[in-house]
Amino acid sequence: MALSGMRGLSVFISDVRNCQNKEQERLRVDKELGNVRTRFKNEKGLSPYEKKKYVWKMLYIYMLGYDVDFGHMEAVSLISAPKYPEKQVGYIVTACLLNENHDFLRLAINTVRNDIIGRNETFQCLALTLVGNIGGREFAESLAADVQKLLISSSCRPLVRKKAALCLLRLYRKNPDVVNVDGWADRMAQLLDERDLGVLTSSMSLLVALVSNNHEAYWSCLPKCVKTLERLARNQDIPQEYTYYGIPSPWLQVKTMRALQYFPTVEDPNTRRSLFEVLQRILMGTDVVKNVNKNNASHAVLFEALALVMHLDAEKEMMSQCVALLGKFIAVREPNIRYLGLENMTRMLMVTDVQDIIKRHQAQIITSLKDPDISIRRRALDLLYGMCDVSNAKDIVEELLQYLSSADFAMREELSLKAAILAEKFAPDLSWYVDVILQLIDKAGDFVSDDIWFRVVQFVTNNEDLQSYAAAKAREYLNKPAIHETMVKVSAYILGEYGHLLARRPGYSPKELFTIIHEKHPTVSTSTIPILLSSYAKILMHTQPPEPELQNQIWTIFNKYESCIDVEIQQRAAEYFALSRKGASLMDILAEMPKFPERQSALIRKAEDAEVDTAEQSAIKLRAQQQMSTALVVTDQRPPNGMPAQPSIGPLSLVKVPSETVDSNPGDQGLTHPNGVVYKEDPQPPSQDIIGDLLGTLSIEGPPGAVAQSPQSATYEAEGAPSAADAAALVPVGEESGSVQPIGNINERFYALCLKDSGVLYEDPNIQIGIKAEWRAHQGRLVLFLGNKNTASLGSVQALILPPTHLKMELSLVPETIPPRAQVQCPLEVMNLRPSRDVAVLDFSYKFGPTMVNVKLRLPAVLNKFLQPITVSPEEFFPQWRSLSGPPLKLQEVVRGVRPLPLPEMANLFNTYRLTVCPGLDPNPNNLVASTTFYSETTRAMLCLVRIETDPADRTQLRMTVASGDPTLTFELKEFIKEQLVSIPTAPQRPQGPAAPPPPVAPASQDPGALLAGLL
Amino acid sequence: MIKAVMVMNTQGKPRLTKFYEFLDFWCVVLCSRAENVSNFMEADSIFGPDSRLVYKHYATLYFVFVFDSSENELAMLDLIQVFVETLDKCFRNVCELDIVFNYSKLHTILDEIIFGGQVLETSSAEVMKARISLKLYRISYQNSFWLEE
């Protein structure tokens, strides 16, 4: 059947059809496009017939999915053709190929307008169709008024008027500010009196758009809608052609009921009564019949009636009738009806008081989970999820678990997430919750997101009653021969933490626990090994008295991983190995994890994000509010030492629960990189709580505060001037450093340089920054060695020194580019003005290729660099000591939580910090006396004396007395020594913005008495 | 509103596509769906949020409508039926070939049924009438007296 005489077009279509493969088709299409393009180029010789033919070809090619980026002009120009065949092609092709943003459309506006206001009805229709299908702003501006006129004109035939109604609707939807509909209420009411059902259907669509925007203005239309609905439902005055399989225009019925749903209520009692009569008739009068089309049509009307009843929140009687109907639908043979039945039941959950009736159909809904159609299974899952509450959670969740093993892969993730959320929200008891999650991991490990197992760990940690139960369960699962890796993770974690609670039971000795966990070790990936290592360390710690055999086994493993290529594993192995040789102090460091702060479940948040269907979402939200987590209450335990929200960051990030579980605000998330650099850290976190939550959970340590930061930190809080040295270990980086990762641990490098005068400060794949320093009295001369490791030059090199107020620093010029493989030296002069522990920061950036790298590095111009060792004789010492009689020149403090060190080691430490230990001055062999000279511009050379009294019975505490001729110096030196004694040098502590060094601590300006009272 | 109308054959070749709203080009694997399942599919992932898809399978052709939640699913299914019935009336036992070679007629008919994403006409008789009047017009235009009717 050829297309009205266009032979060329038919030939082309046949050719395309005969192509054997896509490649051939492309060749044929390309040839045709080339042909059309050449013909269009010399337009003069083109007859209207040819033009029409080529434009049709373009449309055909476009439909096949090829880009047609030319010939638009020709298509638009056909619109102005005087004859119908060309004009029609122009209009149709333009509407398909161009969108509202196309410039060419402007050329056509005039012609289109002439066609609309002209008297040729066919042209009017074509023009209206184009405007309605494209609906651009310029069309709206120049044509809306004309279209409105056509709609209400009495001389126009329905054919035109119904198009005008929809055209107006489209223009109004797209540009509500341009189309003026003020005062249209009366006209709309008039339009609803229309007898022609075609015009009425279009007008009803227009009404829906207007009412949805502003229902107040259209109250007068409400009774008319009800009348229309009555007319249709009673089949009064409905022409045969508008009866579809015996049903009077189902579309108009549906549209009318949609419009009614935009009015909040129906107030007028008469209208309301007639409306409910009609609805009742629809609800009762619909049967499932054999003819599919009739069935569809009648149920389209029925489902819309159900929606309207739900909206009007009718008398209870009608509502339960609706649920009963839906209950019938979800069991019928016709899949479309089952699908819509389930969907509407889910919507119905929004209406209160019907849940109980819906619950009666639970068995049938569960059966729908096994429907052959995935669309229906999804609806059933949504409905089960929505209708779940405390009373039926157990049944539903167990059904979901059972279904999990046979569900499609496409659904498993959603399914397991939903099961996990329901289990959490409605758990009748906590052990059941643990059971469910473990089963979930067991059955569908691949589809269980990390969030799910993090959450169960949080619950177990926060609920003591649960811990031994969870440990026993975890042990059971480990007995299975093949388990999912996630199960290995969660079991290893739980057994490491809580396995010791069951140590007396047979099969739970540390050795057995270790063996059973370690059996899984060969099967796991690198992401699990850190968890295993932590677990081993914990088992080792809980083995009291130590078992040498187990210890050796575990040490062998640590040793093996000390050279692992994965930094995380390597660091853990090295640290655990070192720690596990520390004997009793291991107990503090590896003590049980503190409780997690209460936070919204990441899972529930995720689920809320995932919801798209607005109706459904509001239903679920509503119910979530009503039944907020009834069973699981987590106590919010804060660190007990009166430091609200003080992040309790231990010396080591031993166990890292990956941070996405932990933070409650992704924007403020600080990602702690294994070597202590914080990326993307907000220098002043809006809420310390978040960081506290975040970092607090990252570390295993003694109960927060046991690391003896507490008195210190409390003091800082009191002073309101946190010292930068306190913030030492983590230097936040203001901007993201791209993908360039530092080599080696920045913190370790810094601490090493605090003790020696030359070494590497920073290194990454592109650059190495070395440092060499000479110190003389209160002055220092540092040289930065910037070495380009690449064979390409580094550009935009910038080094900026952010000095604390007590240091005067001058950096010589840093070249902007560093040539390949070259090293440049930049001298840096330092002058110490007064005693302070604040640290200078080097803000260093460079550009390598497209990536900008920026790091902020602490410079080792620290307090001890300005000390000069000095040996004093007893004759010099004692008069000085006595003359400095008390605060603020002489300060004494009892320090707890000290790293236990043998006395000779402590003496060594002092010597490396240039505090000369003077043996024999103190008669007590457990005491230590040291002296040094401090240099700064204000204090000049100042003698400092230090006395340490240790307790041989308890090496973790000591009394320290520091004296000097300057109160600030005494205080700063005391704090400095204390830091060295209590913290392990690599300790990551609270990050702090280096860009704004805090004002220097000036204890002299405060009441030293109060200060000391606080300290002692 | 209705966002798109597509007709494709069982091999996935498009026979008619018309978008009333911009959508990324589509590739739907309808053919993998068994018989005797519902005519609805989740379409959010392909057509963006709040998209529903209804399709109907006739011999070698799938008719697909994509629309949002403001339309009634079953009514859309009925509309597909109206479209196909109209085609049937127009071509007398419509087959894929008719549609391939007469896609201009297809566009004309569709424009009479769906207008700017809204249902324009639901009576196939009315659609035919409109078409016939257009045809008549074409004949009468040449005789140039129909204009003043």
Coordinates of C-alpha atoms in Angstrom, one line a residue, chain A residues 677-974:
Chain A
V677 CA 44.9 13.4 57.1
V678 CA 41.4 14.7 57.2
Y679 CA 39.9 15.4 53.8
K680 CA 37.1 17.7 53.3
E681 CA 36.9 18.6 56.9
D682 CA 34.9 21.6 57.8
P683 CA 37.4 23.6 59.9
Q684 CA 34.6 24.7 62.2
P685 CA 32.1 22.0 62.2
P686 CA 28.6 23.4 62.8
S687 CA 27.9 20.8 65.3
Q688 CA 30.6 19.1 67.2
D689 CA 28.1 16.4 67.9
I690 CA 28.4 15.2 64.4
I691 CA 32.1 14.9 64.5
G692 CA 31.9 13.4 67.9
D693 CA 29.4 10.8 66.6
L694 CA 31.5 10.2 63.6
L695 CA 34.9 9.9 65.1
G696 CA 33.7 8.5 68.4
T697 CA 32.5 5.4 66.8
L698 CA 35.6 5.0 64.7
S699 CA 37.9 4.1 67.5
I700 CA 38.2 1.3 70.0
E701 CA 39.5 2.7 73.2
G702 CA 38.9 2.8 76.8
P703 CA 35.8 4.4 78.0
P704 CA 36.0 7.9 76.7
G705 CA 38.2 10.0 78.8
A706 CA 40.3 7.2 80.1
V707 CA 43.1 8.4 78.0
A708 CA 43.5 11.3 80.4
Q709 CA 42.7 14.0 78.0
S710 CA 39.9 15.0 80.2
P711 CA 41.5 17.4 82.7
Q712 CA 43.4 18.9 79.9
S713 CA 40.5 19.3 77.6
A714 CA 38.4 20.6 80.4
T715 CA 40.9 23.3 81.0
Y716 CA 40.9 24.3 77.5
E717 CA 37.2 24.6 77.5
A718 CA 37.4 26.8 80.5
E719 CA 40.0 29.0 78.9
G720 CA 38.0 29.1 75.7
A721 CA 41.3 29.0 73.9
P722 CA 42.1 25.6 72.6
S723 CA 45.7 25.2 71.9
A724 CA 46.8 24.4 68.5
A725 CA 49.2 21.8 69.8
D726 CA 46.2 20.0 71.2
A727 CA 44.9 19.8 67.7
A728 CA 48.1 18.6 66.6
A729 CA 47.7 15.3 65.0
L730 CA 45.1 16.0 62.4
V731 CA 45.7 18.8 60.1
P732 CA 42.6 19.5 58.2
V733 CA 42.8 20.3 54.6
G734 CA 40.5 23.0 53.5
E735 CA 39.9 21.8 50.1
E736 CA 39.8 18.4 48.6
S737 CA 43.3 17.4 47.5
G738 CA 42.0 15.7 44.4
S739 CA 43.1 12.1 44.0
V740 CA 46.7 12.7 45.0
Q741 CA 47.4 10.7 48.1
P742 CA 50.3 11.5 50.4
I743 CA 53.0 8.9 50.7
G744 CA 53.7 7.9 54.3
N745 CA 52.1 9.2 57.4
I746 CA 52.1 13.0 57.6
N747 CA 51.7 12.9 61.4
E748 CA 54.5 10.6 61.9
R749 CA 56.8 12.7 59.7
F750 CA 55.8 15.8 61.7
Y751 CA 56.5 14.1 65.1
A752 CA 59.8 12.8 63.9
L753 CA 60.8 16.3 62.8
C754 CA 59.9 17.7 66.2
L755 CA 62.7 15.6 67.6
K756 CA 65.3 16.0 64.9
D757 CA 66.3 18.8 62.6
S758 CA 66.2 17.3 59.1
G759 CA 64.0 15.0 57.3
V760 CA 61.0 14.7 55.0
L761 CA 58.0 16.7 55.9
Y762 CA 55.7 15.6 53.1
E763 CA 55.7 13.4 50.1
D764 CA 53.3 12.4 47.4
P765 CA 53.7 10.9 43.9
N766 CA 54.6 14.3 42.5
I767 CA 56.5 16.2 45.1
Q768 CA 58.7 15.7 48.1
I769 CA 59.1 18.5 50.7
G770 CA 62.2 18.1 52.9
I771 CA 63.2 20.3 55.7
K772 CA 66.5 21.2 57.3
A773 CA 66.7 23.4 60.4
E774 CA 69.2 25.2 62.5
W775 CA 68.2 26.7 65.8
R776 CA 70.1 29.3 67.7
A777 CA 68.6 30.7 70.8
H778 CA 65.3 32.3 69.9
Q779 CA 66.0 32.2 66.2
G780 CA 65.8 29.5 63.6
R781 CA 66.6 29.1 60.0
L782 CA 64.7 26.4 58.1
V783 CA 65.2 25.4 54.6
L784 CA 62.4 23.9 52.6
F785 CA 63.5 21.6 49.9
L786 CA 60.8 21.3 47.2
G787 CA 61.6 18.4 44.9
N788 CA 59.7 17.6 41.8
K789 CA 59.6 13.9 41.3
N790 CA 58.1 14.0 37.9
T791 CA 59.4 14.3 34.4
A792 CA 56.9 17.1 33.9
S793 CA 57.1 20.5 35.6
L794 CA 54.8 21.4 38.5
G795 CA 52.9 24.6 38.0
S796 CA 51.1 27.1 40.2
V797 CA 53.3 26.3 43.1
Q798 CA 52.3 28.3 46.1
A799 CA 53.6 28.2 49.7
L800 CA 52.0 30.2 52.3
I801 CA 53.0 30.3 55.9
L802 CA 50.3 30.7 58.5
P803 CA 52.3 31.6 61.6
P804 CA 50.9 31.6 65.1
T805 CA 51.1 35.0 66.8
H806 CA 54.2 34.1 68.8
L807 CA 56.4 33.3 65.8
K808 CA 57.7 35.8 63.3
M809 CA 58.3 33.9 60.1
E810 CA 59.6 35.0 56.7
L811 CA 59.7 32.7 53.7
S812 CA 61.8 33.7 50.8
L813 CA 60.3 33.7 47.3
V814 CA 58.9 30.3 46.1
P815 CA 59.1 29.9 42.4
E816 CA 55.9 29.4 40.6
T817 CA 57.0 26.3 38.7
I818 CA 59.4 23.6 39.6
P819 CA 61.2 22.1 36.6
P820 CA 61.1 18.4 36.1
R821 CA 63.3 16.4 38.5
A822 CA 64.5 19.6 40.1
Q823 CA 64.8 20.6 43.7
V824 CA 64.4 24.2 44.8
Q825 CA 65.4 25.5 48.2
C826 CA 63.4 28.1 50.1
P827 CA 64.9 29.4 53.3
L828 CA 62.5 30.3 56.1
E829 CA 63.5 32.6 58.9
V830 CA 61.8 32.1 62.3
M831 CA 61.9 34.2 65.4
N832 CA 60.3 33.2 68.6
L833 CA 58.6 36.1 70.4
R834 CA 57.2 34.4 73.5
P835 CA 56.5 31.0 74.9
S836 CA 53.6 29.2 73.2
R837 CA 52.7 25.7 72.0
D838 CA 50.9 26.9 68.9
V839 CA 52.1 25.5 65.7
A840 CA 52.9 27.1 62.4
V841 CA 51.2 25.8 59.3
L842 CA 52.5 25.6 55.7
D843 CA 49.7 26.0 53.2
F844 CA 51.2 24.4 50.1
S845 CA 49.6 23.9 46.7
Y846 CA 50.6 23.0 43.3
K847 CA 49.0 22.0 40.0
F848 CA 49.9 18.7 38.3
G849 CA 48.1 18.3 35.0
P850 CA 44.4 19.3 35.7
T851 CA 44.5 18.4 39.4
M852 CA 45.1 21.1 42.0
V853 CA 46.7 19.6 45.0
N854 CA 46.6 21.5 48.3
V855 CA 48.0 20.4 51.6
K856 CA 48.3 22.0 54.9
L857 CA 51.3 20.9 56.9
R858 CA 52.4 21.7 60.4
L859 CA 55.9 23.0 60.6
P860 CA 58.2 21.6 63.2
A861 CA 58.9 25.0 64.8
V862 CA 57.7 23.8 68.1
L863 CA 58.4 24.9 71.7
N864 CA 61.2 22.5 72.3
K865 CA 63.2 23.8 69.4
F866 CA 63.8 26.9 71.4
L867 CA 65.2 25.0 74.4
Q868 CA 68.9 24.7 75.0
P869 CA 70.0 21.8 77.2
I870 CA 71.8 22.9 80.3
T871 CA 73.2 20.9 83.2
V872 CA 72.9 22.5 86.6
S873 CA 74.7 21.6 89.8
P874 CA 72.9 21.1 93.1
E875 CA 74.3 24.4 94.2
E876 CA 72.6 26.3 91.4
F877 CA 69.4 24.2 91.4
F878 CA 68.1 24.4 94.9
P879 CA 68.3 28.2 95.5
Q880 CA 66.5 28.7 92.2
W881 CA 63.9 26.1 93.0
R882 CA 63.2 27.7 96.3
S883 CA 63.1 31.2 95.0
L884 CA 60.3 30.3 92.5
S885 CA 58.0 29.6 95.4
G886 CA 54.6 29.0 93.9
P887 CA 52.0 29.8 91.3
P888 CA 52.1 31.3 88.8
L889 CA 55.8 30.8 88.5
K890 CA 55.9 27.3 89.8
L891 CA 53.0 25.0 88.9
Q892 CA 52.3 21.6 90.1
E893 CA 50.0 19.0 88.6
V894 CA 49.1 15.4 89.1
V895 CA 49.0 13.8 85.7
R896 CA 47.0 10.6 85.2
G897 CA 46.8 8.3 82.2
V898 CA 50.4 8.6 81.5
R899 CA 52.0 6.2 79.1
P900 CA 53.7 3.8 81.5
L901 CA 57.4 4.2 80.9
P902 CA 60.3 2.9 82.9
L903 CA 62.3 5.7 84.4
P904 CA 65.3 5.5 82.2
E905 CA 63.1 5.6 79.1
M906 CA 61.4 8.7 80.5
A907 CA 64.8 10.3 81.1
N908 CA 65.7 9.6 77.5
L909 CA 62.5 11.1 76.3
F910 CA 63.3 14.3 78.3
N911 CA 66.8 14.4 76.8
T912 CA 65.5 14.2 73.3
Y913 CA 63.2 17.2 74.0
R914 CA 66.3 19.0 75.2
L915 CA 65.4 18.9 78.8
T916 CA 68.6 17.8 80.5
V917 CA 68.0 15.3 83.2
C918 CA 70.2 15.9 86.2
P919 CA 70.8 12.7 88.0
G920 CA 71.5 12.7 91.7
L921 CA 69.7 15.9 92.4
D922 CA 66.7 14.2 93.9
P923 CA 67.4 11.7 96.6
N924 CA 64.3 9.6 95.7
P925 CA 65.2 7.2 92.9
N926 CA 61.7 7.3 91.6
N927 CA 61.9 11.0 90.9
L928 CA 63.5 12.8 88.0
V929 CA 64.8 16.4 87.8
A930 CA 65.6 18.2 84.6
S931 CA 66.6 21.7 83.6
T932 CA 66.8 23.6 80.4
T933 CA 67.0 27.1 79.0
F934 CA 64.2 28.6 77.0
Y935 CA 64.8 31.4 74.5
S936 CA 62.4 33.9 73.2
E937 CA 62.4 37.6 72.4
T938 CA 60.4 38.6 75.4
T939 CA 61.8 36.2 78.0
R940 CA 65.4 36.2 76.7
A941 CA 67.3 33.2 78.1
M942 CA 65.2 31.8 80.9
L943 CA 66.1 28.9 83.1
C944 CA 63.4 26.2 83.5
L945 CA 63.4 23.5 86.2
V946 CA 61.3 20.4 86.1
R947 CA 60.7 17.8 88.7
I948 CA 58.8 14.6 88.1
E949 CA 57.7 12.3 91.0
T950 CA 56.6 8.9 89.9
D951 CA 54.7 6.2 91.7
P952 CA 56.4 2.8 91.2
A953 CA 53.1 1.1 92.1
D954 CA 51.2 3.0 89.4
R955 CA 53.2 4.1 86.4
T956 CA 50.2 5.7 84.7
Q957 CA 50.2 8.7 87.1
L958 CA 52.8 11.1 88.2
R959 CA 53.2 14.5 89.8
M960 CA 54.9 17.1 87.8
T961 CA 56.3 20.5 89.0
V962 CA 57.5 23.1 86.6
A963 CA 59.2 26.3 87.5
S964 CA 60.6 29.3 85.6
G965 CA 60.8 33.0 85.9
D966 CA 57.9 33.6 83.5
P967 CA 54.3 32.5 84.3
T968 CA 53.4 31.9 80.6
L969 CA 56.5 29.9 80.1
T970 CA 55.9 27.8 83.2
F971 CA 52.4 27.0 82.0
E972 CA 53.2 26.3 78.4
L973 CA 56.2 24.2 79.3
K974 CA 54.2 22.2 81.8

